[in-house]
PDB file of C-alpha atoms in Angstrom:
ATOM      1  CA  MET A 240      -0.394 -20.879  30.855  1.00  0.00           C
ATOM      2  CA  PRO A 241       1.764 -21.433  27.814  1.00  0.00           C
ATOM      3  CA  ALA A 242       1.717 -24.900  26.222  1.00  0.00           C
ATOM      4  CA  PRO A 243       4.799 -27.568  26.480  1.00  0.00           C
ATOM      5  CA  ARG A 244       7.643 -26.424  24.652  1.00  0.00           C
ATOM      6  CA  PRO A 245       9.669 -28.411  21.926  1.00  0.00           C
ATOM      7  CA  THR A 246      13.300 -29.239  22.860  1.00  0.00           C
ATOM      8  CA  ASP A 247      15.078 -29.164  19.632  1.00  0.00           C
ATOM      9  CA  LEU A 248      16.794 -25.955  18.621  1.00  0.00           C
ATOM     10  CA  GLN A 249      16.419 -26.381  14.999  1.00  0.00           C
ATOM     11  CA  ASP A 250      12.598 -27.071  15.178  1.00  0.00           C
ATOM     12  CA  ARG A 251      12.161 -23.811  17.088  1.00  0.00           C
ATOM     13  CA  ALA A 252      14.340 -21.997  14.285  1.00  0.00           C
ATOM     14  CA  LEU A 253      12.108 -23.762  11.507  1.00  0.00           C
ATOM     15  CA  GLY A 254       9.023 -22.745  13.532  1.00  0.00           C
ATOM     16  CA  ALA A 255      10.075 -18.975  13.546  1.00  0.00           C
ATOM     17  CA  TYR A 256      10.762 -18.814   9.757  1.00  0.00           C
ATOM     18  CA  LEU A 257       7.473 -20.899   8.769  1.00  0.00           C
ATOM     19  CA  GLY A 258       5.525 -18.821  11.305  1.00  0.00           C
ATOM     20  CA  LEU A 259       6.675 -15.616   9.636  1.00  0.00           C
ATOM     21  CA  ALA A 260       5.532 -16.952   6.260  1.00  0.00           C
ATOM     22  CA  VAL A 261       2.272 -18.420   7.499  1.00  0.00           C
ATOM     23  CA  GLY A 262       1.422 -15.359   9.450  1.00  0.00           C
ATOM     24  CA  ASP A 263       2.128 -13.236   6.485  1.00  0.00           C
ATOM     25  CA  ALA A 264      -0.029 -15.316   4.187  1.00  0.00           C
ATOM     26  CA  LEU A 265      -2.931 -15.659   6.722  1.00  0.00           C
ATOM     27  CA  GLY A 266      -2.887 -11.788   7.420  1.00  0.00           C
ATOM     28  CA  ALA A 267      -2.828 -10.514   3.890  1.00  0.00           C
ATOM     29  CA  THR A 268      -6.363 -11.566   3.323  1.00  0.00           C
ATOM     30  CA  VAL A 269      -7.452  -9.137   5.816  1.00  0.00           C
ATOM     31  CA  GLU A 270      -4.908  -6.609   5.222  1.00  0.00           C
ATOM     32  CA  PHE A 271      -6.559  -3.156   5.918  1.00  0.00           C
ATOM     33  CA  LEU A 272      -9.930  -4.287   7.071  1.00  0.00           C
ATOM     34  CA  THR A 273     -11.274  -3.314  10.470  1.00  0.00           C
ATOM     35  CA  PRO A 274     -12.213  -6.178  13.000  1.00  0.00           C
ATOM     36  CA  ALA A 275     -15.976  -5.190  12.166  1.00  0.00           C
ATOM     37  CA  GLU A 276     -15.487  -5.667   8.668  1.00  0.00           C
ATOM     38  CA  ILE A 277     -13.516  -9.051   9.296  1.00  0.00           C
ATOM     39  CA  ARG A 278     -16.396 -10.198  11.274  1.00  0.00           C
ATOM     40  CA  ARG A 279     -18.961  -9.479   8.580  1.00  0.00           C
ATOM     41  CA  GLN A 280     -16.726 -11.078   5.809  1.00  0.00           C
ATOM     42  CA  PHE A 281     -16.414 -14.251   7.743  1.00  0.00           C
ATOM     43  CA  ALA A 282     -19.873 -14.377   9.465  1.00  0.00           C
ATOM     44  CA  ARG A 283     -20.192 -17.832   7.968  1.00  0.00           C
ATOM     45  CA  ALA A 284     -17.087 -19.018   9.454  1.00  0.00           C
ATOM     46  CA  GLY A 285     -18.012 -17.857  12.869  1.00  0.00           C
ATOM     47  CA  GLY A 286     -16.973 -14.013  12.493  1.00  0.00           C
ATOM     48  CA  ALA A 287     -13.246 -14.747  12.519  1.00  0.00           C
ATOM     49  CA  HIS A 288     -10.702 -15.324   9.530  1.00  0.00           C
ATOM     50  CA  LYS A 289      -8.924 -18.753  10.322  1.00  0.00           C
ATOM     51  CA  GLU A 290      -7.730 -20.170   6.822  1.00  0.00           C
ATOM     52  CA  ILE A 291      -5.070 -19.284   4.561  1.00  0.00           C
ATOM     53  CA  VAL A 292      -7.258 -18.624   1.456  1.00  0.00           C
ATOM     54  CA  GLY A 293      -5.490 -15.754  -0.628  1.00  0.00           C
ATOM     55  CA  GLY A 294      -7.365 -12.747  -1.887  1.00  0.00           C
ATOM     56  CA  GLY A 295      -7.534  -9.500   0.014  1.00  0.00           C
ATOM     57  CA  TRP A 296      -6.736  -6.002  -1.514  1.00  0.00           C
ATOM     58  CA  LEU A 297      -3.627  -7.701  -3.494  1.00  0.00           C
ATOM     59  CA  ASN A 298      -5.749 -10.322  -4.625  1.00  0.00           C
ATOM     60  CA  LEU A 299      -3.318 -13.072  -3.374  1.00  0.00           C
ATOM     61  CA  LYS A 300      -3.408 -16.787  -4.366  1.00  0.00           C
ATOM     62  CA  PRO A 301      -3.824 -19.056  -1.640  1.00  0.00           C
ATOM     63  CA  GLY A 302      -0.432 -19.427   0.260  1.00  0.00           C
ATOM     64  CA  GLN A 303       1.224 -16.427  -1.406  1.00  0.00           C
ATOM     65  CA  THR A 304       3.101 -14.065   0.867  1.00  0.00           C
ATOM     66  CA  THR A 305       3.920 -10.391   0.646  1.00  0.00           C
ATOM     67  CA  ASP A 306       6.969  -8.161   1.195  1.00  0.00           C
ATOM     68  CA  ASP A 307       7.470  -9.051   4.858  1.00  0.00           C
ATOM     69  CA  THR A 308       8.482 -12.835   3.561  1.00  0.00           C
ATOM     70  CA  ALA A 309      10.357 -11.717   0.484  1.00  0.00           C
ATOM     71  CA  MET A 310      12.373  -9.203   2.194  1.00  0.00           C
ATOM     72  CA  SER A 311      13.348 -11.323   5.108  1.00  0.00           C
ATOM     73  CA  LEU A 312      14.268 -13.992   2.485  1.00  0.00           C
ATOM     74  CA  ALA A 313      16.606 -11.438   0.510  1.00  0.00           C
ATOM     75  CA  LEU A 314      18.152 -10.410   3.825  1.00  0.00           C
ATOM     76  CA  GLY A 315      18.819 -14.115   4.649  1.00  0.00           C
ATOM     77  CA  GLU A 316      20.427 -14.447   1.269  1.00  0.00           C
ATOM     78  CA  ALA A 317      22.554 -11.507   2.130  1.00  0.00           C
ATOM     79  CA  LEU A 318      23.803 -12.756   5.429  1.00  0.00           C
ATOM     80  CA  LEU A 319      24.582 -16.164   4.164  1.00  0.00           C
ATOM     81  CA  ALA A 320      26.459 -14.592   1.313  1.00  0.00           C
ATOM     82  CA  GLY A 321      28.179 -12.618   4.047  1.00  0.00           C
ATOM     83  CA  GLY A 322      28.969 -15.719   6.269  1.00  0.00           C
ATOM     84  CA  GLY A 323      26.263 -14.695   9.011  1.00  0.00           C
ATOM     85  CA  LYS A 324      27.647 -10.911   8.805  1.00  0.00           C
ATOM     86  CA  ILE A 325      25.774  -8.053   7.305  1.00  0.00           C
ATOM     87  CA  THR A 326      26.767  -4.585   6.294  1.00  0.00           C
ATOM     88  CA  ALA A 327      24.431  -1.803   5.387  1.00  0.00           C
ATOM     89  CA  LEU A 328      25.571  -1.651   1.663  1.00  0.00           C
ATOM     90  CA  ALA A 329      24.898  -5.459   1.197  1.00  0.00           C
ATOM     91  CA  ALA A 330      21.392  -5.241   2.822  1.00  0.00           C
ATOM     92  CA  ALA A 331      20.754  -2.272   0.632  1.00  0.00           C
ATOM     93  CA  ARG A 332      21.738  -3.846  -2.510  1.00  0.00           C
ATOM     94  CA  ALA A 333      19.536  -7.087  -1.632  1.00  0.00           C
ATOM     95  CA  PHE A 334      16.744  -4.867  -0.914  1.00  0.00           C
ATOM     96  CA  ASP A 335      17.241  -2.750  -4.278  1.00  0.00           C
ATOM     97  CA  GLU A 336      17.516  -6.010  -6.240  1.00  0.00           C
ATOM     98  CA  TRP A 337      14.227  -7.096  -4.640  1.00  0.00           C
ATOM     99  CA  MET A 338      12.485  -3.934  -5.445  1.00  0.00           C
ATOM    100  CA  ARG A 339      13.893  -4.009  -9.053  1.00  0.00           C
ATOM    101  CA  ALA A 340      12.223  -7.301  -9.719  1.00  0.00           C
ATOM    102  CA  LYS A 341       8.692  -5.194  -9.070  1.00  0.00           C
ATOM    103  CA  PRO A 342       7.429  -6.931  -5.954  1.00  0.00           C
ATOM    104  CA  ILE A 343       3.589  -7.175  -5.553  1.00  0.00           C
ATOM    105  CA  ASP A 344       3.900  -5.094  -2.479  1.00  0.00           C
ATOM    106  CA  ILE A 345       6.020  -2.455  -1.196  1.00  0.00           C
ATOM    107  CA  GLY A 346       5.858  -0.032   1.599  1.00  0.00           C
ATOM    108  CA  ASN A 347       6.061   3.910   1.051  1.00  0.00           C
ATOM    109  CA  THR A 348       9.242   4.334   3.441  1.00  0.00           C
ATOM    110  CA  VAL A 349      11.149   1.305   2.021  1.00  0.00           C
ATOM    111  CA  ARG A 350      10.424   2.548  -1.464  1.00  0.00           C
ATOM    112  CA  ARG A 351      11.498   6.116  -0.650  1.00  0.00           C
ATOM    113  CA  ASN A 352      14.739   5.217   1.011  1.00  0.00           C
ATOM    114  CA  LEU A 353      15.754   2.404  -1.506  1.00  0.00           C
ATOM    115  CA  LEU A 354      15.192   4.965  -4.440  1.00  0.00           C
ATOM    116  CA  ARG A 355      17.488   7.185  -2.414  1.00  0.00           C
ATOM    117  CA  PHE A 356      20.211   4.767  -2.080  1.00  0.00           C
ATOM    118  CA  ARG A 357      19.748   4.005  -5.857  1.00  0.00           C
ATOM    119  CA  ASN A 358      20.351   7.583  -6.569  1.00  0.00           C
ATOM    120  CA  THR A 359      22.909   8.447  -4.137  1.00  0.00           C
ATOM    121  CA  GLY A 360      24.859   5.304  -3.180  1.00  0.00           C
ATOM    122  CA  GLU A 361      24.373   5.901   0.507  1.00  0.00           C
ATOM    123  CA  ALA A 362      23.104   2.709   2.337  1.00  0.00           C
ATOM    124  CA  LYS A 363      22.297   4.261   5.382  1.00  0.00           C
ATOM    125  CA  ALA A 364      19.245   6.678   5.503  1.00  0.00           C
ATOM    126  CA  PRO A 365      19.232   9.651   7.855  1.00  0.00           C
ATOM    127  CA  GLU A 366      17.499   9.374  11.160  1.00  0.00           C
ATOM    128  CA  SER A 367      14.205  10.460  10.759  1.00  0.00           C
ATOM    129  CA  GLU A 368      10.997  10.592  13.138  1.00  0.00           C
ATOM    130  CA  HIS A 369       8.639   9.790  10.184  1.00  0.00           C
ATOM    131  CA  ASP A 370      10.146   6.626   9.432  1.00  0.00           C
ATOM    132  CA  ALA A 371       9.074   4.803  12.690  1.00  0.00           C
ATOM    133  CA  GLY A 372       7.129   2.083  10.388  1.00  0.00           C
ATOM    134  CA  ASN A 373       7.163  -1.452  11.239  1.00  0.00           C
ATOM    135  CA  GLY A 374       9.205  -2.260   7.795  1.00  0.00           C
ATOM    136  CA  ALA A 375      12.734  -3.147   9.401  1.00  0.00           C
ATOM    137  CA  VAL A 376      11.085  -5.075  12.382  1.00  0.00           C
ATOM    138  CA  MET A 377       9.099  -7.199   9.904  1.00  0.00           C
ATOM    139  CA  ARG A 378      12.251  -8.656   8.339  1.00  0.00           C
ATOM    140  CA  ALA A 379      14.356  -8.995  11.682  1.00  0.00           C
ATOM    141  CA  LEU A 380      14.355 -12.871  11.730  1.00  0.00           C
ATOM    142  CA  PRO A 381      17.118 -13.587   9.482  1.00  0.00           C
ATOM    143  CA  VAL A 382      19.104 -11.365  11.726  1.00  0.00           C
ATOM    144  CA  ALA A 383      17.794 -13.250  14.906  1.00  0.00           C
ATOM    145  CA  LEU A 384      18.845 -16.689  13.545  1.00  0.00           C
ATOM    146  CA  ALA A 385      22.327 -15.698  12.386  1.00  0.00           C
ATOM    147  CA  THR A 386      23.047 -13.648  15.557  1.00  0.00           C
ATOM    148  CA  PHE A 387      21.730 -16.264  17.945  1.00  0.00           C
ATOM    149  CA  GLY A 388      24.285 -16.495  20.849  1.00  0.00           C
ATOM    150  CA  ARG A 389      26.197 -13.373  20.051  1.00  0.00           C
ATOM    151  CA  THR A 390      26.425 -10.219  21.954  1.00  0.00           C
ATOM    152  CA  LYS A 391      24.062  -7.244  22.480  1.00  0.00           C
ATOM    153  CA  SER A 392      26.549  -5.056  20.602  1.00  0.00           C
ATOM    154  CA  GLU A 393      26.837  -7.640  17.703  1.00  0.00           C
ATOM    155  CA  ILE A 394      23.088  -8.051  17.548  1.00  0.00           C
ATOM    156  CA  ALA A 395      22.418  -4.277  17.804  1.00  0.00           C
ATOM    157  CA  ALA A 396      24.832  -3.807  14.949  1.00  0.00           C
ATOM    158  CA  ALA A 397      23.781  -6.507  12.391  1.00  0.00           C
ATOM    159  CA  PHE A 398      19.899  -5.290  13.165  1.00  0.00           C
ATOM    160  CA  GLU A 399      20.690  -1.680  12.664  1.00  0.00           C
ATOM    161  CA  ALA A 400      22.904  -2.171   9.567  1.00  0.00           C
ATOM    162  CA  GLN A 401      19.720  -3.500   7.638  1.00  0.00           C
ATOM    163  CA  ALA A 402      17.237  -1.461   9.455  1.00  0.00           C
ATOM    164  CA  HIS A 403      18.896   1.945   8.633  1.00  0.00           C
ATOM    165  CA  VAL A 404      18.766   1.128   5.048  1.00  0.00           C
ATOM    166  CA  THR A 405      15.062   2.182   5.212  1.00  0.00           C
ATOM    167  CA  HIS A 406      14.099   2.922   8.781  1.00  0.00           C
ATOM    168  CA  ASN A 407      16.560   4.776  10.772  1.00  0.00           C
ATOM    169  CA  ASN A 408      14.528   5.623  13.693  1.00  0.00           C
ATOM    170  CA  PRO A 409      14.929   4.939  17.492  1.00  0.00           C
ATOM    171  CA  LEU A 410      11.400   3.472  18.250  1.00  0.00           C
ATOM    172  CA  SER A 411      11.917   0.995  15.239  1.00  0.00           C
ATOM    173  CA  ASP A 412      15.405   0.159  16.793  1.00  0.00           C
ATOM    174  CA  ALA A 413      14.140  -0.520  20.166  1.00  0.00           C
ATOM    175  CA  GLY A 414      11.078  -2.401  18.819  1.00  0.00           C
ATOM    176  CA  GLY A 415      13.226  -4.502  16.465  1.00  0.00           C
ATOM    177  CA  LEU A 416      15.863  -5.453  18.984  1.00  0.00           C
ATOM    178  CA  ALA A 417      12.968  -6.500  21.427  1.00  0.00           C
ATOM    179  CA  VAL A 418      11.586  -8.823  18.909  1.00  0.00           C
ATOM    180  CA  ILE A 419      15.043 -10.516  18.413  1.00  0.00           C
ATOM    181  CA  ALA A 420      15.404 -10.601  22.094  1.00  0.00           C
ATOM    182  CA  LEU A 421      12.234 -12.569  22.402  1.00  0.00           C
ATOM    183  CA  ILE A 422      13.274 -14.845  19.422  1.00  0.00           C
ATOM    184  CA  HIS A 423      16.514 -15.364  20.915  1.00  0.00           C
ATOM    185  CA  ALA A 424      14.972 -16.454  24.403  1.00  0.00           C
ATOM    186  CA  ALA A 425      12.421 -18.528  22.865  1.00  0.00           C
ATOM    187  CA  LEU A 426      15.033 -20.513  20.818  1.00  0.00           C
ATOM    188  CA  ALA A 427      17.029 -20.729  24.169  1.00  0.00           C
ATOM    189  CA  GLY A 428      14.191 -22.270  25.923  1.00  0.00           C
ATOM    190  CA  SER A 429      13.907 -19.629  28.354  1.00  0.00           C
ATOM    191  CA  PRO A 430      10.854 -19.592  30.706  1.00  0.00           C
ATOM    192  CA  TRP A 431       7.913 -17.755  29.908  1.00  0.00           C
ATOM    193  CA  PRO A 432       8.538 -15.130  32.711  1.00  0.00           C
ATOM    194  CA  GLU A 433      11.897 -14.091  31.003  1.00  0.00           C
ATOM    195  CA  LEU A 434       9.906 -13.353  27.806  1.00  0.00           C
ATOM    196  CA  LYS A 435       7.541 -11.267  29.625  1.00  0.00           C
ATOM    197  CA  ALA A 436      10.675  -9.317  31.139  1.00  0.00           C
ATOM    198  CA  ILE A 437      11.751  -8.644  27.705  1.00  0.00           C
ATOM    199  CA  ALA A 438       8.564  -7.017  26.729  1.00  0.00           C
ATOM    200  CA  GLN A 439       8.041  -5.196  29.951  1.00  0.00           C
ATOM    201  CA  ALA A 440      11.633  -3.705  29.714  1.00  0.00           C
ATOM    202  CA  LEU A 441      10.732  -2.537  26.460  1.00  0.00           C
ATOM    203  CA  ALA A 442       7.774  -0.465  27.823  1.00  0.00           C
ATOM    204  CA  ALA A 443       9.852   0.599  30.519  1.00  0.00           C
ATOM    205  CA  GLY A 444      12.344   2.250  28.003  1.00  0.00           C
ATOM    206  CA  HIS A 445       9.877   3.329  25.689  1.00  0.00           C
ATOM    207  CA  PRO A 446       6.447   3.894  27.450  1.00  0.00           C
ATOM    208  CA  GLN A 447       4.739   3.892  23.762  1.00  0.00           C
ATOM    209  CA  TYR A 448       5.214   0.128  23.793  1.00  0.00           C
ATOM    210  CA  ALA A 449       3.251  -0.565  26.887  1.00  0.00           C
ATOM    211  CA  TRP A 450       1.310  -3.717  25.836  1.00  0.00           C
ATOM    212  CA  ASN A 451      -0.796  -4.503  28.968  1.00  0.00           C
ATOM    213  CA  LYS A 452      -3.303  -1.881  28.388  1.00  0.00           C
ATOM    214  CA  ARG A 453      -6.355  -1.374  26.146  1.00  0.00           C
ATOM    215  CA  GLN A 454      -6.570  -3.981  23.189  1.00  0.00           C
ATOM    216  CA  GLN A 455      -4.863  -2.528  20.131  1.00  0.00           C
ATOM    217  CA  GLU A 456      -7.331  -2.838  17.155  1.00  0.00           C
ATOM    218  CA  ASN A 457      -6.781  -1.927  13.762  1.00  0.00           C
ATOM    219  CA  PRO A 458      -3.218  -1.612  14.001  1.00  0.00           C
ATOM    220  CA  SER A 459      -1.623   0.919  11.505  1.00  0.00           C
ATOM    221  CA  GLY A 460       1.932   0.152   9.875  1.00  0.00           C
ATOM    222  CA  TYR A 461       3.511   2.453  12.867  1.00  0.00           C
ATOM    223  CA  VAL A 462       5.841   0.265  14.574  1.00  0.00           C
ATOM    224  CA  VAL A 463       4.521   0.649  18.241  1.00  0.00           C
ATOM    225  CA  GLU A 464       0.818  -0.241  17.216  1.00  0.00           C
ATOM    226  CA  THR A 465       2.065  -3.206  15.297  1.00  0.00           C
ATOM    227  CA  LEU A 466       4.238  -4.494  18.204  1.00  0.00           C
ATOM    228  CA  VAL A 467       1.571  -3.746  20.999  1.00  0.00           C
ATOM    229  CA  ALA A 468      -0.846  -5.764  18.794  1.00  0.00           C
ATOM    230  CA  VAL A 469       1.718  -8.581  18.423  1.00  0.00           C
ATOM    231  CA  LEU A 470       2.644  -8.588  22.207  1.00  0.00           C
ATOM    232  CA  GLN A 471      -0.898  -8.620  23.580  1.00  0.00           C
ATOM    233  CA  ALA A 472      -1.769 -11.448  21.233  1.00  0.00           C
ATOM    234  CA  PHE A 473       1.287 -13.678  21.967  1.00  0.00           C
ATOM    235  CA  PHE A 474       0.920 -13.446  25.916  1.00  0.00           C
ATOM    236  CA  ALA A 475      -2.687 -13.853  26.064  1.00  0.00           C
ATOM    237  CA  THR A 476      -2.872 -17.096  23.918  1.00  0.00           C
ATOM    238  CA  ASP A 477      -1.498 -20.445  24.561  1.00  0.00           C
ATOM    239  CA  SER A 478      -0.938 -21.704  21.022  1.00  0.00           C
ATOM    240  CA  PHE A 479       0.761 -20.918  17.735  1.00  0.00           C
ATOM    241  CA  GLU A 480      -2.933 -20.847  15.886  1.00  0.00           C
ATOM    242  CA  THR A 481      -4.778 -19.271  18.907  1.00  0.00           C
ATOM    243  CA  CYS A 482      -2.138 -16.459  18.595  1.00  0.00           C
ATOM    244  CA  LEU A 483      -2.152 -15.781  14.898  1.00  0.00           C
ATOM    245  CA  ILE A 484      -5.933 -15.914  14.685  1.00  0.00           C
ATOM    246  CA  ASP A 485      -5.962 -13.268  17.438  1.00  0.00           C
ATOM    247  CA  VAL A 486      -3.695 -10.905  15.800  1.00  0.00           C
ATOM    248  CA  VAL A 487      -4.830 -11.159  12.239  1.00  0.00           C
ATOM    249  CA  ASN A 488      -8.389 -10.707  13.175  1.00  0.00           C
ATOM    250  CA  ARG A 489      -7.392  -7.269  14.737  1.00  0.00           C
ATOM    251  CA  GLY A 490      -7.195  -5.951  11.273  1.00  0.00           C
ATOM    252  CA  GLY A 491      -4.981  -3.141  10.030  1.00  0.00           C
ATOM    253  CA  ASP A 492      -1.572  -4.108   8.877  1.00  0.00           C
ATOM    254  CA  ALA A 493      -2.335  -7.700   9.579  1.00  0.00           C
ATOM    255  CA  ASP A 494       0.152  -9.049   7.160  1.00  0.00           C
ATOM    256  CA  THR A 495       2.870  -7.654   9.302  1.00  0.00           C
ATOM    257  CA  THR A 496       1.443  -8.201  12.784  1.00  0.00           C
ATOM    258  CA  GLY A 497       0.771 -11.956  11.351  1.00  0.00           C
ATOM    259  CA  ALA A 498       4.392 -12.238  10.443  1.00  0.00           C
ATOM    260  CA  ILE A 499       5.854 -10.856  13.423  1.00  0.00           C
ATOM    261  CA  ALA A 500       3.741 -12.752  15.696  1.00  0.00           C
ATOM    262  CA  GLY A 501       4.619 -15.693  13.680  1.00  0.00           C
ATOM    263  CA  MET A 502       8.297 -15.219  14.015  1.00  0.00           C
ATOM    264  CA  ILE A 503       7.987 -15.110  17.708  1.00  0.00           C
ATOM    265  CA  ALA A 504       5.217 -17.910  18.376  1.00  0.00           C
ATOM    266  CA  GLY A 505       6.890 -20.023  15.924  1.00  0.00           C
ATOM    267  CA  ALA A 506      10.112 -19.969  17.755  1.00  0.00           C
ATOM    268  CA  TRP A 507       8.276 -20.545  21.283  1.00  0.00           C
ATOM    269  CA  HIS A 508       6.074 -23.349  20.065  1.00  0.00           C
ATOM    270  CA  GLY A 509       8.127 -24.709  17.281  1.00  0.00           C
ATOM    271  CA  ALA A 510       7.421 -25.994  13.696  1.00  0.00           C
ATOM    272  CA  ALA A 511       5.403 -29.109  14.874  1.00  0.00           C
ATOM    273  CA  ALA A 512       2.836 -26.596  16.683  1.00  0.00           C
ATOM    274  CA  ILE A 513       2.017 -24.895  13.569  1.00  0.00           C
ATOM    275  CA  PRO A 514      -1.277 -26.261  12.023  1.00  0.00           C
ATOM    276  CA  LYS A 515      -0.643 -28.856   9.124  1.00  0.00           C
ATOM    277  CA  ARG A 516      -3.362 -27.244   7.323  1.00  0.00           C
ATOM    278  CA  TRP A 517      -1.504 -23.843   7.172  1.00  0.00           C
ATOM    279  CA  GLN A 518       1.758 -25.600   6.375  1.00  0.00           C
ATOM    280  CA  LYS A 519       0.266 -27.203   3.524  1.00  0.00           C
ATOM    281  CA  ALA A 520      -1.456 -24.249   2.212  1.00  0.00           C
ATOM    282  CA  LEU A 521       1.811 -22.231   2.057  1.00  0.00           C
ATOM    283  CA  ASN A 522       3.302 -21.676  -1.311  1.00  0.00           C
ATOM    284  CA  PRO A 523       5.902 -24.686  -1.516  1.00  0.00           C
ATOM    285  CA  VAL A 524       8.670 -22.609  -3.324  1.00  0.00           C
ATOM    286  CA  ILE A 525       8.392 -20.282  -0.217  1.00  0.00           C
ATOM    287  CA  ALA A 526       7.969 -22.944   2.582  1.00  0.00           C
ATOM    288  CA  GLN A 527      11.115 -24.740   0.859  1.00  0.00           C
ATOM    289  CA  ARG A 528      13.249 -21.181   0.995  1.00  0.00           C
ATOM    290  CA  CYS A 529      12.222 -20.762   4.673  1.00  0.00           C
ATOM    291  CA  ARG A 530      13.209 -24.383   5.534  1.00  0.00           C
ATOM    292  CA  GLU A 531      16.598 -23.931   3.910  1.00  0.00           C
ATOM    293  CA  GLN A 532      17.395 -20.505   5.217  1.00  0.00           C
ATOM    294  CA  ALA A 533      16.366 -21.583   8.896  1.00  0.00           C
ATOM    295  CA  GLU A 534      18.945 -24.234   8.576  1.00  0.00           C
ATOM    296  CA  ARG A 535      21.774 -22.539   7.201  1.00  0.00           C
ATOM    297  CA  LEU A 536      21.277 -19.341   9.287  1.00  0.00           C
ATOM    298  CA  MET A 537      21.218 -21.248  12.513  1.00  0.00           C
ATOM    299  CA  ALA A 538      24.495 -23.302  11.404  1.00  0.00           C
ATOM    300  CA  VAL A 539      26.269 -19.872  10.574  1.00  0.00           C
ATOM    301  CA  SER A 540      25.415 -18.590  13.906  1.00  0.00           C
ATOM    302  CA  ILE A 541      26.504 -21.749  15.763  1.00  0.00           C
ATOM    303  CA  SER A 542      29.882 -21.845  13.719  1.00  0.00           C
ATOM    304  CA  ILE A 543      30.780 -18.231  14.054  1.00  0.00           C
ATOM    305  CA  PRO A 544      33.210 -17.842  17.088  1.00  0.00           C
TER     306      PRO A 544
END
């Protein structure tokens, strides 16, 4: 059974944003490792990775985050500049500015389509079966916060405006909208069965997303593998900490599975449920930006008529 819920909307929104960054920082350490490699590397810790210590293939400092958090914050700033609304052009410019700053990490699909935007000025990438990566979903949280309480068509338009800059793909769209729906349900204090129904509806419409099957290990950047791992971990655990430990120890694209699971679990359990040791370990500048955006994006969503 799930743990008791917080009642404060702002605590849930903050939990979602801090959860994203914490999951990113935790998972980055074991990104691209297999579960067996993680068990061997962390044998002295009981065979599981549980602390924000940096390192990994990017050689991160403890508490440092990757493109998942950075692109979310860039998108959040663009949303705030637009009064809570976003266009493909505004999103493309925000992402291009981020890329020009030479980030520590950037996905191949993101790089390719941002270079296309830079060369052509076209903010919307063409639809492609090859662009079903998780890069648009990992940065969905600012859209979720800014569109809380909006209609389904408004939510879809906002998500697709930013998503199609780099990932114009039906599976990516379906996964991203389901993640936003889960976050909205958690923010609203919906009962646990309603969140399960959202995940089940995603699988009914797109059978690739069936999550109640064999455990997804070593998930790749393919959006289906990413979200199956996230959904399995979220629905099989009863706390923020156990959810995040579960999903990142599956290895693979662990910074992104950690980030997405962190958004959903953070919105469900609230900021107070995120272990204090993880919050303290997070880069303080990043943590403060997450706190500020969570508050400002929720204020925008509530104020839009």
